Structure formats: structure tokens, C-alpha cells
Amino acid sequence: MPTFTFINADRVDFTDNKVEPFAVAGEQTSDRNGHIFYIPTSMKPFIAEGKLAKDLFNFTKLNIAKYDDQTRQTLPILIKHHGNLCQIAGLTIKRQFNIINYSSAEIDKTRAHNVLMHLMAQPYVEHIKLDEVLQLHQSSHF
């Protein structure tokens, strides 16, 4: 049963399209495409304000990208911001795209809560979303 750590450090197990939270209050839902979400109650205000994208809690995407704790120690994110991002322990900036005001970054899952709280307190941080890795399979038929 894979375990996933969210951007706020809440942890859940996910198997057979069912989320089993570890002391996390929240709600499992699905969208019209069949994607499964589990949104912790504490994160709903950040999503409603537009600071966090709902895709950070999309298990269909997290599972396909293999962002479970056994496979990855970090959570890849994209941060939309104006101005420079400050140094935060547990946040590694991979690339800053100045033209579009986004930075590609990774959050150390063991420091996720502190990183998120620092980011949410910064007025220059506009939006955080999941940085998805999509794997394309090539067909041998041409």
C-alpha cells in the first residue's frame, strides 16, 4: 500500500482507489474524469483563495507520476511568484523561469509543513501547483 506525503506534511495510504488517512481530517472525492482527490480540511482555504492547486491532492496524478514516499523523498512543485523566492530550508529551487514568473522546485517531504507555511506567508507567492512528470510510451508500430 503506497504512502503519500502532501505538501502540508499530512500522510495517507492509497490503494484500490481508496484513501486511508493517518490522523488527517478531510474528504475523498472524484471529478468527472474519475480522478480521485483527498483534500485535507486544513488545505481547503488555501485552495479556495487560489494559493494552492487542487492537483496537489489528486491521487490519480500522484500515483501515475510515482510521487509516493517509497519512490521519492521530495515533492516536485511549480511556484508562481513575483519577485525573488527567499531561501527556505527544505525547498530546492530547480529552475526559475523569469519570463513567466514561475519556479520549478522540490519540497523535502520531511520538512513539507514548514516549507508550506513559509511559502503561504510570503505575499509574492501567488500559486503553487504539482509539477507533473508524464511518461509517454512509444509504440513500435509506424
CSV table of C-alpha atoms in Angstrom, one decimal:
chain,number,residue,atom,x,y,z
A,1,MET,CA,0.0,0.0,0.0
A,2,PRO,CA,1.8,3.2,-1.1
A,3,THR,CA,2.0,6.1,1.3
A,4,PHE,CA,1.9,9.7,0.1
A,5,THR,CA,3.0,12.9,1.9
A,6,PHE,CA,1.1,16.0,0.9
A,7,ILE,CA,2.6,19.5,0.6
A,8,ASN,CA,1.5,20.2,4.2
A,9,ALA,CA,3.1,17.0,5.5
A,10,ASP,CA,-0.2,15.1,6.1
A,11,ARG,CA,0.2,11.5,5.2
A,12,VAL,CA,-2.2,9.0,3.6
A,13,ASP,CA,-2.1,5.5,2.2
A,14,PHE,CA,-3.7,5.0,-1.2
A,15,THR,CA,-4.7,1.6,-2.7
A,16,ASP,CA,-7.6,0.3,-4.8
A,17,ASN,CA,-8.8,3.9,-5.4
A,18,LYS,CA,-9.3,4.4,-1.7
A,19,VAL,CA,-7.5,6.8,0.6
A,20,GLU,CA,-6.7,5.8,4.2
A,21,PRO,CA,-5.6,8.9,6.1
A,22,PHE,CA,-3.1,9.0,9.0
A,23,ALA,CA,-4.9,11.3,11.5
A,24,VAL,CA,-5.9,13.7,8.7
A,25,ALA,CA,-9.3,15.2,8.6
A,26,GLY,CA,-10.5,15.5,5.0
A,27,GLU,CA,-12.7,14.2,2.3
A,28,GLN,CA,-12.3,11.9,-0.6
A,29,THR,CA,-13.9,12.9,-3.9
A,30,SER,CA,-13.6,12.3,-7.6
A,31,ASP,CA,-14.1,14.5,-10.6
A,32,ARG,CA,-16.0,13.9,-13.8
A,33,ASN,CA,-12.8,12.3,-15.3
A,34,GLY,CA,-12.7,9.7,-12.5
A,35,HIS,CA,-9.6,11.4,-10.8
A,36,ILE,CA,-9.5,10.7,-7.1
A,37,PHE,CA,-8.8,13.5,-4.6
A,38,TYR,CA,-8.3,13.7,-0.9
A,39,ILE,CA,-8.3,17.3,0.3
A,40,PRO,CA,-7.3,17.8,4.0
A,41,THR,CA,-9.8,20.2,5.7
A,42,SER,CA,-6.9,22.4,6.7
A,43,MET,CA,-5.9,23.0,3.0
A,44,LYS,CA,-9.4,23.9,1.7
A,45,PRO,CA,-9.0,27.7,2.5
A,46,PHE,CA,-5.7,27.8,0.5
A,47,ILE,CA,-7.4,26.1,-2.4
A,48,ALA,CA,-10.4,28.5,-2.2
A,49,GLU,CA,-8.0,31.5,-2.2
A,50,GLY,CA,-6.2,30.2,-5.3
A,51,LYS,CA,-2.9,29.8,-3.4
A,52,LEU,CA,-2.8,26.0,-3.8
A,53,ALA,CA,-3.9,24.0,-6.8
A,54,LYS,CA,-6.3,21.1,-6.2
A,55,ASP,CA,-4.0,18.9,-8.3
A,56,LEU,CA,-1.6,18.7,-5.3
A,57,PHE,CA,-4.2,16.3,-3.8
A,58,ASN,CA,-5.0,14.3,-7.0
A,59,PHE,CA,-4.1,10.7,-6.3
A,60,THR,CA,-4.6,9.7,-9.9
A,61,LYS,CA,-1.8,12.1,-10.9
A,62,LEU,CA,0.3,11.5,-7.8
A,63,ASN,CA,0.1,7.7,-8.4
A,64,ILE,CA,0.9,7.8,-12.1
A,65,ALA,CA,3.8,10.1,-11.6
A,66,LYS,CA,5.1,7.8,-8.8
A,67,TYR,CA,5.3,10.5,-6.2
A,68,ASP,CA,4.7,8.1,-3.3
A,69,ASP,CA,7.1,8.2,-0.3
A,70,GLN,CA,8.7,4.9,-1.2
A,71,THR,CA,9.8,6.2,-4.6
A,72,ARG,CA,10.5,9.9,-3.9
A,73,GLN,CA,11.7,11.8,-0.9
A,74,THR,CA,10.7,15.1,-2.5
A,75,LEU,CA,7.5,16.6,-3.9
A,76,PRO,CA,8.0,18.4,-7.2
A,77,ILE,CA,6.1,21.7,-7.5
A,78,LEU,CA,5.7,24.8,-9.6
A,79,ILE,CA,5.5,28.1,-7.8
A,80,LYS,CA,4.0,31.2,-9.5
A,81,HIS,CA,5.5,34.3,-7.9
A,82,HIS,CA,6.6,37.9,-8.4
A,83,GLY,CA,10.0,38.9,-7.1
A,84,ASN,CA,12.6,36.5,-5.9
A,85,LEU,CA,11.9,33.5,-3.7
A,86,CYS,CA,13.6,33.5,-0.4
A,87,GLN,CA,15.7,30.6,0.9
A,88,ILE,CA,13.7,28.2,2.9
A,89,ALA,CA,15.2,25.1,4.5
A,90,GLY,CA,13.6,22.1,2.7
A,91,LEU,CA,12.9,23.9,-0.5
A,92,THR,CA,15.2,23.4,-3.5
A,93,ILE,CA,14.7,25.7,-6.5
A,94,LYS,CA,15.5,23.7,-9.6
A,95,ARG,CA,14.9,26.4,-12.2
A,96,GLN,CA,13.4,29.9,-12.2
A,97,PHE,CA,11.5,31.0,-15.3
A,98,ASN,CA,11.7,34.8,-15.2
A,99,ILE,CA,9.6,35.4,-18.3
A,100,ILE,CA,6.5,33.6,-16.9
A,101,ASN,CA,7.2,34.2,-13.1
A,102,TYR,CA,7.3,30.5,-12.3
A,103,SER,CA,9.9,28.4,-10.5
A,104,SER,CA,10.3,24.7,-10.6
A,105,ALA,CA,11.1,23.4,-7.1
A,106,GLU,CA,11.2,20.4,-4.9
A,107,ILE,CA,10.0,20.1,-1.3
A,108,ASP,CA,11.7,17.7,1.1
A,109,LYS,CA,8.7,15.7,2.4
A,110,THR,CA,10.2,15.6,5.9
A,111,ARG,CA,10.1,19.5,6.0
A,112,ALA,CA,6.9,19.9,4.0
A,113,HIS,CA,4.8,21.6,6.7
A,114,ASN,CA,7.4,24.3,7.5
A,115,VAL,CA,8.1,25.0,3.8
A,116,LEU,CA,4.4,25.4,3.0
A,117,MET,CA,3.8,27.7,6.0
A,118,HIS,CA,6.8,29.9,4.9
A,119,LEU,CA,5.5,30.0,1.3
A,120,MET,CA,1.9,30.8,2.3
A,121,ALA,CA,3.2,33.7,4.4
A,122,GLN,CA,5.0,35.3,1.5
A,123,PRO,CA,3.0,38.0,-0.3
A,124,TYR,CA,4.9,37.4,-3.5
A,125,VAL,CA,3.8,33.7,-3.8
A,126,GLU,CA,0.7,33.7,-6.0
A,127,HIS,CA,0.0,30.0,-6.7
A,128,ILE,CA,1.6,26.5,-6.1
A,129,LYS,CA,0.7,23.5,-8.2
A,130,LEU,CA,2.0,20.0,-8.8
A,131,ASP,CA,4.9,19.6,-11.2
A,132,GLU,CA,3.8,16.6,-13.1
A,133,VAL,CA,6.1,14.1,-14.8
A,134,LEU,CA,4.3,12.5,-17.7
A,135,GLN,CA,5.7,9.4,-19.3
A,136,LEU,CA,4.9,8.8,-22.9
A,137,HIS,CA,5.1,5.3,-24.2
A,138,GLN,CA,6.2,4.9,-27.8
A,139,SER,CA,4.6,2.4,-30.0
A,140,SER,CA,6.7,0.2,-32.2
A,141,HIS,CA,4.1,0.4,-34.9
A,142,PHE,CA,4.5,3.2,-37.5
